[in-house]
Structures are given as C-alpha cells and as structure tokens.
Amino acid sequence: MRKKIGIIVCGLAVITIAAAAQAGKPKEERRTVTMVLDHAVSNLEYEFVPAAEAMPEDKFNFAPSNGEFKGVRTFAQQIKHVAAVNYELGGALLEEKPPVDVADEEGPASMTTKADIMKFLKDSFAYVHKAMATINENNLVGTVKSPFGEARVSRLGLAAAVGSHGEDHYGQMAVYLRMNGIVPPASRSGK
C-alpha cells in the first residue's frame, strides 16, 4: 500500500511540475507588419528623444569646429532636420501633405528654443507612428509617391528610411553630446 501511495504521489508531482512548466511558458505572440514597423520607430524614438533632451539649452546650437566639420548642422538643426524628414516620410506613407512646414527638410527657421524644437520632434514621432499604423501585409510593397522626387517607392522602403535616417543623425548627436562632456542616455550604464 505504501508503495502504491508513493507511486501516486510521485505521479501527481510529475503532473504538477509539467503543468506548471506549461503554464509558465508565454504563448508566442503573432506580430503583424504594423507592429514590427511601429516597434522599430519606438526603438529610434527611445534613443533619439532622450539624447535630444540631454543637451542643455545653452549648448543647443553647438556644432563642432575642430577638424572636418565646416558647414555641419548644429545640435538643434540635427533635431529639426530629423523631425522634418519624419514628417515628410509620414506624409508620404499617409499619402497627404505633412501637417507642418518642413522648410526644405530643415524645419521652421523661426523655431529656436529647446522647448519648441523638442515639441516639434515629439510631434513628428507621433505622426510617424500614425503613418506606420497604416502599413499592413496587404500594402507593404505597394508604392506611394516619394517625398524626395517624382519616383514611386514602397511603403516598406519609406518605413525603413525612418530608422536609418534617424539613426544616422543620432550618431552625430551622440558625438556632439560627448564633445560637451555628456554621455548619451542610451549609453549610460544600466540602459
């Protein structure tokens, strides 16, 4: 009898452990194209916005001058440029004119304060998220008019351009921050 009870207890333990192991495994989420592309924009935004916020306002117009830096954009101009291009790319994806003045990809010249530039940047990311929400498996490789000429380009190509363009300028901003003794937030320990 003891032997039978021992076998039953062991059997119940194995079943309980197996059930707990199955319950602990999260079901794999089916990710849509929309989700993947929007997540890529969120990743850029997660690095870019805090980097922009990290530069003090009194250094927002910093541009390197030693070495081969003649004619480069200031820190503020980098941010305005990325925001303006975000609006252009988002507008093309939505097949509408951007809702703001992108001023030949430089953003409004009248916009000079850090607060205004940061609002322009954050609003541009909200607009790009809106645009990404319109991309799906059915229209991913469909074409729209390029914001940079008369050609037609795929929605996927424009969506990829948001990240590649933004990361290019993020790299430049990271250099500007470090030249001013500031470690970019995404590079700080614990991030």
Short mmCIF file of C-alpha atoms in Angstrom, two decimals:
data_model
loop_
_atom_site.label_atom_id
_atom_site.label_comp_id
_atom_site.label_asym_id
_atom_site.label_seq_id
_atom_site.Cartn_x
_atom_site.Cartn_y
_atom_site.Cartn_z
CA MET A 1 0.00 0.00 0.00
CA ARG A 2 2.82 2.39 0.86
CA LYS A 3 4.41 1.66 -2.44
CA LYS A 4 1.18 2.47 -4.30
CA ILE A 5 0.76 5.74 -2.40
CA GLY A 6 4.40 6.64 -3.14
CA ILE A 7 3.86 5.99 -6.86
CA ILE A 8 0.66 8.06 -6.86
CA VAL A 9 2.38 10.95 -5.03
CA CYS A 10 5.32 10.85 -7.45
CA GLY A 11 2.95 10.73 -10.40
CA LEU A 12 0.99 13.71 -9.09
CA ALA A 13 4.25 15.60 -8.52
CA VAL A 14 5.37 14.95 -12.10
CA ILE A 15 1.97 16.05 -13.47
CA THR A 16 2.00 19.19 -11.28
CA ILE A 17 5.55 20.10 -12.37
CA ALA A 18 4.70 19.51 -16.04
CA ALA A 19 1.51 21.61 -15.76
CA ALA A 20 3.39 24.42 -14.02
CA ALA A 21 6.07 24.38 -16.73
CA GLN A 22 3.42 24.63 -19.46
CA ALA A 23 1.57 27.43 -17.65
CA GLY A 24 4.81 29.42 -17.25
CA LYS A 25 5.56 29.48 -20.97
CA PRO A 26 4.11 32.57 -22.60
CA LYS A 27 2.28 31.94 -25.83
CA GLU A 28 4.18 33.29 -28.80
CA GLU A 29 2.51 36.49 -29.92
CA ARG A 30 1.77 36.82 -33.61
CA ARG A 31 3.37 40.08 -34.64
CA THR A 32 1.98 41.92 -37.61
CA VAL A 33 3.99 44.01 -40.04
CA THR A 34 2.35 47.07 -38.49
CA MET A 35 3.57 46.06 -35.04
CA VAL A 36 7.12 45.33 -36.19
CA LEU A 37 7.48 48.62 -38.08
CA ASP A 38 5.94 50.65 -35.26
CA HIS A 39 8.27 48.96 -32.78
CA ALA A 40 11.25 49.98 -34.93
CA VAL A 41 10.09 53.61 -34.75
CA SER A 42 9.68 53.27 -30.98
CA ASN A 43 13.25 51.98 -30.68
CA LEU A 44 14.58 55.02 -32.56
CA GLU A 45 12.38 57.35 -30.52
CA TYR A 46 13.57 55.71 -27.27
CA GLU A 47 17.19 56.67 -28.09
CA PHE A 48 16.72 59.87 -30.07
CA VAL A 49 14.38 61.90 -27.83
CA PRO A 50 16.38 61.40 -24.60
CA ALA A 51 19.59 62.27 -26.49
CA ALA A 52 17.98 65.48 -27.71
CA GLU A 53 16.76 66.26 -24.19
CA ALA A 54 20.23 65.60 -22.71
CA MET A 55 21.87 68.65 -24.32
CA PRO A 56 21.45 71.77 -22.18
CA GLU A 57 19.66 74.63 -23.91
CA ASP A 58 22.74 76.86 -23.73
CA LYS A 59 24.59 74.30 -25.89
CA PHE A 60 21.72 73.51 -28.26
CA ASN A 61 23.40 75.48 -31.04
CA PHE A 62 26.71 73.65 -30.63
CA ALA A 63 28.46 72.46 -33.76
CA PRO A 64 32.00 71.06 -33.82
CA SER A 65 34.62 73.38 -35.28
CA ASN A 66 37.90 71.47 -34.93
CA GLY A 67 38.67 69.07 -37.77
CA GLU A 68 36.50 68.44 -40.81
CA PHE A 69 33.27 69.95 -39.51
CA LYS A 70 32.87 73.03 -41.68
CA GLY A 71 29.22 73.61 -42.54
CA VAL A 72 27.74 70.85 -40.36
CA ARG A 73 24.37 71.27 -38.70
CA THR A 74 24.19 72.40 -35.09
CA PHE A 75 22.76 70.05 -32.49
CA ALA A 76 19.39 71.83 -32.73
CA GLN A 77 19.47 71.72 -36.52
CA GLN A 78 20.09 67.95 -36.40
CA ILE A 79 16.92 67.53 -34.34
CA LYS A 80 14.82 69.83 -36.53
CA HIS A 81 16.07 68.06 -39.66
CA VAL A 82 15.14 64.60 -38.37
CA ALA A 83 11.73 65.86 -37.27
CA ALA A 84 11.14 67.50 -40.67
CA VAL A 85 12.08 64.31 -42.52
CA ASN A 86 9.88 62.27 -40.15
CA TYR A 87 7.00 64.49 -41.25
CA GLU A 88 7.92 64.07 -44.92
CA LEU A 89 8.15 60.28 -44.65
CA GLY A 90 4.96 60.09 -42.59
CA GLY A 91 3.13 62.30 -45.08
CA ALA A 92 4.24 60.12 -47.98
CA LEU A 93 3.06 56.98 -46.16
CA LEU A 94 -0.27 58.59 -45.39
CA GLU A 95 -0.41 59.99 -48.92
CA GLU A 96 -1.01 63.50 -47.65
CA LYS A 97 0.87 66.74 -47.29
CA PRO A 98 2.72 66.94 -43.94
CA PRO A 99 0.67 68.96 -41.43
CA VAL A 100 3.60 71.29 -40.67
CA ASP A 101 6.14 73.37 -42.54
CA VAL A 102 9.16 71.14 -43.12
CA ALA A 103 11.10 74.04 -44.70
CA ASP A 104 13.18 72.05 -47.17
CA GLU A 105 13.92 69.38 -44.53
CA GLU A 106 15.28 71.92 -42.04
CA GLY A 107 12.16 72.66 -40.02
CA PRO A 108 10.85 76.16 -39.40
CA ALA A 109 13.63 78.75 -39.11
CA SER A 110 11.59 80.64 -36.52
CA MET A 111 11.76 77.65 -34.19
CA THR A 112 14.79 78.32 -31.97
CA THR A 113 14.00 77.38 -28.35
CA LYS A 114 14.74 73.95 -27.00
CA ALA A 115 11.13 73.57 -25.84
CA ASP A 116 9.73 74.34 -29.31
CA ILE A 117 12.25 72.08 -31.04
CA MET A 118 11.54 69.22 -28.64
CA LYS A 119 7.79 69.60 -29.22
CA PHE A 120 8.39 69.57 -32.99
CA LEU A 121 10.45 66.37 -32.59
CA LYS A 122 7.97 64.57 -30.34
CA ASP A 123 5.04 65.54 -32.55
CA SER A 124 6.94 64.22 -35.58
CA PHE A 125 7.28 60.82 -33.92
CA ALA A 126 3.55 60.78 -33.12
CA TYR A 127 2.89 61.49 -36.81
CA VAL A 128 5.24 58.70 -37.91
CA HIS A 129 3.51 56.26 -35.53
CA LYS A 130 0.20 57.26 -37.14
CA ALA A 131 1.71 56.55 -40.57
CA MET A 132 3.14 53.18 -39.51
CA ALA A 133 -0.32 52.14 -38.34
CA THR A 134 -1.48 52.26 -41.97
CA ILE A 135 1.08 49.72 -43.21
CA ASN A 136 -0.01 46.10 -43.32
CA GLU A 137 0.70 42.81 -45.06
CA ASN A 138 -1.53 43.83 -47.98
CA ASN A 139 0.09 47.18 -48.82
CA LEU A 140 3.65 46.72 -47.57
CA VAL A 141 5.26 46.59 -51.00
CA GLY A 142 2.68 48.79 -52.66
CA THR A 143 4.05 52.10 -53.84
CA VAL A 144 3.42 55.71 -52.93
CA LYS A 145 4.90 58.92 -54.27
CA SER A 146 8.36 59.58 -52.86
CA PRO A 147 8.65 62.74 -50.78
CA PHE A 148 12.05 63.30 -52.42
CA GLY A 149 11.09 63.46 -56.08
CA GLU A 150 8.63 62.11 -58.59
CA ALA A 151 9.50 58.42 -58.22
CA ARG A 152 7.23 55.90 -56.59
CA VAL A 153 8.64 53.92 -53.68
CA SER A 154 7.41 51.09 -51.49
CA ARG A 155 5.88 51.73 -48.09
CA LEU A 156 8.43 49.30 -46.66
CA GLY A 157 11.27 51.37 -48.11
CA LEU A 158 9.90 54.58 -46.58
CA ALA A 159 9.32 52.86 -43.24
CA ALA A 160 12.92 51.62 -43.23
CA ALA A 161 14.13 55.13 -44.09
CA VAL A 162 12.64 56.49 -40.85
CA GLY A 163 15.02 54.32 -38.83
CA SER A 164 18.11 54.55 -41.00
CA HIS A 165 17.86 58.32 -41.35
CA GLY A 166 17.16 58.88 -37.67
CA GLU A 167 19.97 56.60 -36.51
CA ASP A 168 22.44 58.36 -38.81
CA HIS A 169 21.69 61.68 -37.12
CA TYR A 170 21.50 60.07 -33.67
CA GLY A 171 25.13 59.01 -34.18
CA GLN A 172 26.12 62.57 -34.99
CA MET A 173 24.22 63.86 -31.96
CA ALA A 174 25.95 61.31 -29.73
CA VAL A 175 29.31 62.71 -30.86
CA TYR A 176 28.13 66.28 -30.17
CA LEU A 177 26.96 65.25 -26.69
CA ARG A 178 30.26 63.56 -25.86
CA MET A 179 32.20 66.58 -27.14
CA ASN A 180 30.30 68.52 -24.46
CA GLY A 181 31.04 66.01 -21.69
CA ILE A 182 27.60 64.36 -21.82
CA VAL A 183 27.18 60.61 -22.14
CA PRO A 184 24.15 59.87 -24.32
CA PRO A 185 21.36 58.44 -22.14
CA ALA A 186 21.21 55.17 -24.14
CA SER A 187 24.94 54.64 -23.47
CA ARG A 188 24.78 55.10 -19.71
CA SER A 189 25.22 52.01 -17.54
CA GLY A 190 22.04 50.21 -16.69
CA LYS A 191 20.39 51.09 -20.01
#
